[in-house]
Coordinates of C-alpha atoms in Angstrom, one line a residue:
X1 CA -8.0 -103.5 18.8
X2 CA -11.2 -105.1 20.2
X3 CA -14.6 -102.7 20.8
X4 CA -14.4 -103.5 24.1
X5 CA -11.1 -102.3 24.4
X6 CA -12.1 -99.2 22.3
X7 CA -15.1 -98.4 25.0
X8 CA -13.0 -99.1 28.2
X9 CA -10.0 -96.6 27.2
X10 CA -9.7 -92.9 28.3
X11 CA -11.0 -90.0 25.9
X12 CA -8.7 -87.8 24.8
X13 CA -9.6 -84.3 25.9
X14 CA -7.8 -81.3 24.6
X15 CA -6.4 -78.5 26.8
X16 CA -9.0 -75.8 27.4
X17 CA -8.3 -72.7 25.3
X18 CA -6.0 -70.0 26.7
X19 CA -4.0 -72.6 28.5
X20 CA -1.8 -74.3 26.9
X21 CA 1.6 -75.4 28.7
X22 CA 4.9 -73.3 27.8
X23 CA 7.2 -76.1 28.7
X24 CA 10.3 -74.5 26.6
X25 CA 12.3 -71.4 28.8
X26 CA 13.3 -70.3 25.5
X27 CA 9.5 -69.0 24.8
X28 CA 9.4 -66.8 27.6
X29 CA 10.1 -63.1 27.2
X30 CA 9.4 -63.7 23.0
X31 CA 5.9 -62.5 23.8
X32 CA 4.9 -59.3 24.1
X33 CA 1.8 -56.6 24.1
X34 CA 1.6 -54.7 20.5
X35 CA 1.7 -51.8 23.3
X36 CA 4.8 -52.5 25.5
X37 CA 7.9 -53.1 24.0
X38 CA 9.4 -56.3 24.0
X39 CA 11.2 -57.9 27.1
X40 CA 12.6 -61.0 25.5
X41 CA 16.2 -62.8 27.3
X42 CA 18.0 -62.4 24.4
X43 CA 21.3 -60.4 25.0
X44 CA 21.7 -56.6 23.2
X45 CA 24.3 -54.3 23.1
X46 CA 23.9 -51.1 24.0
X47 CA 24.0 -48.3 22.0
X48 CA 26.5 -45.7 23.3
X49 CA 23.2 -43.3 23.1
X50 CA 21.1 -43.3 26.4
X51 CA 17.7 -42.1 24.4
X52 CA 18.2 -44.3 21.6
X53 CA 18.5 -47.2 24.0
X54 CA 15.8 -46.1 26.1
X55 CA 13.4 -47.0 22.3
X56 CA 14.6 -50.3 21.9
X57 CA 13.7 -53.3 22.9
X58 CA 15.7 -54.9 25.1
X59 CA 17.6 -51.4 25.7
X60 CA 20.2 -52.1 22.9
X61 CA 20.8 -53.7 19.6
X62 CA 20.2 -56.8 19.8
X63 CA 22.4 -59.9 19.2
X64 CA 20.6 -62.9 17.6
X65 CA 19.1 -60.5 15.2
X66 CA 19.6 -58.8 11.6
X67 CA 19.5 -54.9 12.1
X68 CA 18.1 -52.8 8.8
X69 CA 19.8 -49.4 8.9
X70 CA 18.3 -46.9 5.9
X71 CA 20.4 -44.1 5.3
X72 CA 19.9 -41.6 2.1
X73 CA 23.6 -42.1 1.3
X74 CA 25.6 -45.2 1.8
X75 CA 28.7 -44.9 4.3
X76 CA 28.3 -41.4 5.5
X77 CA 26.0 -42.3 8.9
X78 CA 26.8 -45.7 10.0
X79 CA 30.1 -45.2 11.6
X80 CA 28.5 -42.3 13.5
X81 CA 25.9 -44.4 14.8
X82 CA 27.3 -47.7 15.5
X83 CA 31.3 -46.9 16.4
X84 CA 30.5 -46.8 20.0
X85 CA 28.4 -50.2 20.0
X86 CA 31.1 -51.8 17.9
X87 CA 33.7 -50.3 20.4
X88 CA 32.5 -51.8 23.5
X89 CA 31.5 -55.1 21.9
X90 CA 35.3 -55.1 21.1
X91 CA 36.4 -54.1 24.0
X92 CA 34.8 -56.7 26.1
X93 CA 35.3 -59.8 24.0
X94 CA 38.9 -59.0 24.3
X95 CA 38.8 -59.1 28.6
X96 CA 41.2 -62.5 29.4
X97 CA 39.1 -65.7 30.1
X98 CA 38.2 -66.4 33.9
X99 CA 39.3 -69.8 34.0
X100 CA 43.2 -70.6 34.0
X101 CA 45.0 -72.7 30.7
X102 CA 47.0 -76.1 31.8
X103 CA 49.8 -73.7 32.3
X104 CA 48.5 -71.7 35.1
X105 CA 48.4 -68.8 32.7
X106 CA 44.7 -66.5 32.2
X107 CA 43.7 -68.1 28.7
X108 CA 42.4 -65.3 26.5
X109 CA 39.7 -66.3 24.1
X110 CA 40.4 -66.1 20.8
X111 CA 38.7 -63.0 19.1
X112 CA 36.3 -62.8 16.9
X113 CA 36.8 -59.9 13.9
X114 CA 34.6 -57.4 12.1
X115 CA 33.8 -58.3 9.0
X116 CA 33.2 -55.7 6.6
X117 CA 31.2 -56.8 3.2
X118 CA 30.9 -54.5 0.2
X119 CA 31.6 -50.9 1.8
X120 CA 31.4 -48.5 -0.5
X121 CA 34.1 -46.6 0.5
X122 CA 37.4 -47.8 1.2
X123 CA 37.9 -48.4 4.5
X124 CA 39.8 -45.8 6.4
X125 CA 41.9 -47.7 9.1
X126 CA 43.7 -44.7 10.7
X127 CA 40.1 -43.2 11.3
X128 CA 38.4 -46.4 12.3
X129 CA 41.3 -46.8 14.6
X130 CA 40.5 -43.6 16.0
X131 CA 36.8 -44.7 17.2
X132 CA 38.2 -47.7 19.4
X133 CA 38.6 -50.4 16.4
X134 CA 41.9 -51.4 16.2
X135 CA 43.0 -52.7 12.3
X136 CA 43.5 -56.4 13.4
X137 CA 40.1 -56.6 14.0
X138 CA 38.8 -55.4 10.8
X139 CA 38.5 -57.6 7.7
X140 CA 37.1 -56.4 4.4
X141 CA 35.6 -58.4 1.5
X142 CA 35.1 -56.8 -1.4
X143 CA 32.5 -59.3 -3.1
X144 CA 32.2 -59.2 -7.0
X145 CA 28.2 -59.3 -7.5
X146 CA 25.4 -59.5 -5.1
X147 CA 25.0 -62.8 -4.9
X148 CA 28.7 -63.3 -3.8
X149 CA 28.3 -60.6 -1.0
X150 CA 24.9 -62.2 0.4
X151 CA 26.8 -65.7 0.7
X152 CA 29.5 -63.6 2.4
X153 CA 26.9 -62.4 5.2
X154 CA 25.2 -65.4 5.6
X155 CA 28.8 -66.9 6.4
X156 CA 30.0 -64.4 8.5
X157 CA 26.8 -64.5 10.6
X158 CA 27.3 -68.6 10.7
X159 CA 30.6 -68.1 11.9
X160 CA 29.3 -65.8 14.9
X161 CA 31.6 -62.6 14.1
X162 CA 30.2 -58.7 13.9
X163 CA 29.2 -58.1 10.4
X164 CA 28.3 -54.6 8.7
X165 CA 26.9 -55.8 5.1
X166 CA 25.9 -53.2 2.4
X167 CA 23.4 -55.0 0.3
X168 CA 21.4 -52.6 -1.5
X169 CA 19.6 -55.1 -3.7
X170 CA 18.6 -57.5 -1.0
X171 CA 15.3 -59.2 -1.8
X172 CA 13.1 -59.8 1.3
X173 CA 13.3 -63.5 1.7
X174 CA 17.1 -63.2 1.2
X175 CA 16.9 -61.1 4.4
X176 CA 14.5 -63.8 6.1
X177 CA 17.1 -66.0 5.4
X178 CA 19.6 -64.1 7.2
X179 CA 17.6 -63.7 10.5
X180 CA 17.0 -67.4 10.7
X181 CA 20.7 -67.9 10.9
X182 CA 21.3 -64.9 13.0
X183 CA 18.7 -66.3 16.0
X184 CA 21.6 -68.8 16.6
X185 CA 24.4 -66.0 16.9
X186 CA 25.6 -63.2 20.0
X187 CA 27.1 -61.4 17.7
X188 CA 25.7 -58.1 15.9
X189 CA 24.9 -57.6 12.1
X190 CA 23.5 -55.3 10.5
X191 CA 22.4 -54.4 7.1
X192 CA 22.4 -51.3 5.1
X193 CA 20.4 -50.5 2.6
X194 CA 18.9 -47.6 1.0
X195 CA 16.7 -45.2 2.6
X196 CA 14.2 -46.0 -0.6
X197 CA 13.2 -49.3 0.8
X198 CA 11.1 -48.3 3.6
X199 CA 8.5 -49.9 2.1
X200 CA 9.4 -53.2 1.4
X201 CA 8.8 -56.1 3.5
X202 CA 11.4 -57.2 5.7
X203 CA 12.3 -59.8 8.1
X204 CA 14.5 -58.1 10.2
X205 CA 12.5 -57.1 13.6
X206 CA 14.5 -53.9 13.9
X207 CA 14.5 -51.1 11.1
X208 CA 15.6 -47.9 11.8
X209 CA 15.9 -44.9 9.4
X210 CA 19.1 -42.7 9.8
X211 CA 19.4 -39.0 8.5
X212 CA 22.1 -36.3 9.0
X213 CA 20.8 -33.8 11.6
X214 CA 21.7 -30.5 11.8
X215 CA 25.2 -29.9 13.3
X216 CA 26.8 -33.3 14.6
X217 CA 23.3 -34.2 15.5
X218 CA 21.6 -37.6 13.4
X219 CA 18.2 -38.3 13.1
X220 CA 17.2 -41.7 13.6
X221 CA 13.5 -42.9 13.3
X222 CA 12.4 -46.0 14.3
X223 CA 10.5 -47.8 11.5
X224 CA 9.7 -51.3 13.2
X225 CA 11.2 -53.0 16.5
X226 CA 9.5 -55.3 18.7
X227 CA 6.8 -52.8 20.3
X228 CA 4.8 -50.0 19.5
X229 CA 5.3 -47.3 16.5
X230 CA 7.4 -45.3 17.6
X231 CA 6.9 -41.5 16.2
X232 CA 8.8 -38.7 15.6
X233 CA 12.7 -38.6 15.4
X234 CA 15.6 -39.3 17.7
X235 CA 18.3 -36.3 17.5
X236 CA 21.4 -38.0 18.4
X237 CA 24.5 -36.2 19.5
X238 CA 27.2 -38.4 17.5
X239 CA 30.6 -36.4 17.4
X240 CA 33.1 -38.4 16.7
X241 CA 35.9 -39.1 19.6
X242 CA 38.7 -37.8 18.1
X243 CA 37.0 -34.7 16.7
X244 CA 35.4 -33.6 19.8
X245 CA 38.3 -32.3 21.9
X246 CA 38.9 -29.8 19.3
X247 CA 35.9 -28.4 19.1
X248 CA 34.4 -25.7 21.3
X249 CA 30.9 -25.7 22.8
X250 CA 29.4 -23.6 20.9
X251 CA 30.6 -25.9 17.6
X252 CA 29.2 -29.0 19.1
X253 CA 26.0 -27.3 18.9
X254 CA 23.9 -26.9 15.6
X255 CA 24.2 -23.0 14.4
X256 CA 21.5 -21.0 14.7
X257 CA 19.6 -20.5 11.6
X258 CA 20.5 -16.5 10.9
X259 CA 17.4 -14.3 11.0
X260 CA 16.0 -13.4 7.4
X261 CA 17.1 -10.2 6.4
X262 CA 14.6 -7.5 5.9
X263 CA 13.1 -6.7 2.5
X264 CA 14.7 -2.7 1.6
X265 CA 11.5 -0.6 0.8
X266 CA 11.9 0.5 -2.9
X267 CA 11.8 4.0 -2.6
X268 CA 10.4 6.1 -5.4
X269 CA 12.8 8.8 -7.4
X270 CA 12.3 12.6 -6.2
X271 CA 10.1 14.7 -8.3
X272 CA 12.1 17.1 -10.2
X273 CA 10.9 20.7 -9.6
X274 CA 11.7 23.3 -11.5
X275 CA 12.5 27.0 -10.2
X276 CA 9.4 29.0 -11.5
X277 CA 11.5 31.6 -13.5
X278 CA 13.0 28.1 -15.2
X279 CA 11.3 28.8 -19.0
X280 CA 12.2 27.4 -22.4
X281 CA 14.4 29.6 -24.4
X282 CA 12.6 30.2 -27.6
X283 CA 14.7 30.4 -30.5
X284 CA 14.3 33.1 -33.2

C-alpha cells in the first residue's frame, strides 16, 4: 500500500465509551442493577409458592440454568419444595401439540422424563405418584462413583429432560461446566448438595439454602440469585397433597411452643417444737 494511499484513507475512530451497539436480542434482559433483580427473557417455572416466587428472578426457577439446593440432610426437603414445580412442568409438556399429524389426528409431542441421578433414598413411586408424577415419567440412575453420576447430569441436561442430581462432591468448575450446557436447555435441573458448602464458589446463579421449619413449614434462604442479598428466611407452607386432606387446621399449623413450667419454691422443713413439759427422762 502506497503513503499516499495511507494519508487519503478514513481514520478509524472507536465508539465513544458508554455506547457501544447491542446488536444481539439475546443480550437484552441479561443485564441487570446489583439492586433490582434480574429481568432477563429466559423462561422459569414457577414455584407453586407465591412468596418464594415473588424473590426470584424472573418469578420462578429458571430453565436454562443449574439450581443449587443445600439442605442439612439429603432427600428429606427437596420433594417438599420442588413437587409442585415438577408437577406442572409435567403437566404442561404432556398438553397435545396444536398442529394436526398427516392423519388429521392432534400429534402429542413426545415427552420428555425426569431423570433421577444418585438419590439417596430409593425412590418411592406410590408417593411420588401421589404429588402429580406419574412412574412413566421417572427414571433413576443409580451411578457407581462420582464421576459416573456427573457424566450422567451433564447428559441428561444435553438431552433437555428435568434432572434432580445429588452430587455431594461436586467441585466448582464441574458445576460451571454444567451451567454452560444448561444455557442451551428449557428444561429444569437442579443440584443438591450439602448444606456445608455454602461457602464454596459456585457457578450456578441461583443457590438457595433449605431447612425444615417448624410444623409443615420449610425455611428457605436465598444465598445468591441474580439480584440483591436477599435476608432473612422464607417460611414456606409445603404440606404435601395427599396428606393435607387429613389433617385439621389446627395441625397444618406449627404447635405452640408450651409455656415453661414454673420453678416449685423449695420449702423449708417445719421446726420441730417441743411441748414445754417434754423433758429427758434421767435414768437412775
Amino acid at each position: 500500500m502506497s503513503p499516499a494511499s495511507v494519508a487519503t484513507s478514513a481514520p478509524l475512530v472507536p465508539p465513544p465509551l458508554g455506547r457501544l451497539p447491542l446488536d444481539d436480542a439475546r443480550l437484552q434482559g441479561r443485564l441487570w442493577r446489583g439492586s433490582s433483580l434480574s429481568t432477563a427473557a429466559d423462561p422459569a417455572l414457577a414455584s407453586g409458592f407465591a412468596a418464594l416466587d415473588a424473590e426470584l428472578p424472573g418469578g420462578g426457577w429458571p430453565l436454562r440454568a443449574v439450581t443449587e439446593l443445600l439442605t442439612p440432610q439429603p432427600g428429606v426437603l427437596e420433594w417438599r419444595l420442588l413437587a409442585p414445580a415438577l408437577r406442572d412442568w409435567w403437566a404442561a409438556q404432556a398438553l397435545p401439540a396444536a398442529t394436526p399429524s398427516r392423519r388429521g389426528r392432534a400429534a402429542t409431542p413426545a415427552l420428555r422424563s425426569l431423570l433421577l441421578i444418585n438419590p439417596p433414598h430409593t425412590p418411592h413411586l406410590p408417593g411420588l405418584q401421589a404429588l402429580g408424577l406419574p412412574p412413566a415419567a421417572l427414571v433413576w440412575v443409580e451411578a457407581g462413583t462420582p464421576a459416573q453420576a456427573l457424566w450422567a447430569a451433564e447428559q441428561a441436561i444435553k438431552s433437555r429432560v428435568a434432572m434432580l442430581a445429588w452430587l455431594p462432591e461436586t467441585q466448582p468448575e464441574q458445576i460451571r461446566r454444567l451451567q454452560v450446557n444448561a444455557l442451551s436447555s428449557d428444561a429444569p435441573a437442579f443440584l443438591m448438595r450439602p448444606e456445608r458448602v455454602q461457602q464454596q464458589s459456585s457457578a450456578a446463579p441461583l443457590r438457595l439454602v433449605v431447612q425444615p421449619g417448624e410444623g409443615w413449614e420449610l425455611n428457605v434462604h436465598l444465598l445468591k440469585r441474580r439480584g440483591p442479598a436477599h435476608e432473612g428466611w422464607l417460611q414456606l407452607s409445603a404440606v404435601p397433597g395427599e396428606v393435607e386432606p387429613l389433617l385439621t387446621a389446627a395441625k397444618r399449623k406449627p404447635l405452640p411452643v408450651p409455656a415453661p413450667e414454673p420453678t416449685p419454691t423449695p420449702v423449708s422443713p417445719p421446726m420441730e417444737r417441743h411441748h414445754a413439759l417434754a423433758r429427758p427422762v434421767l435414768q437412775a
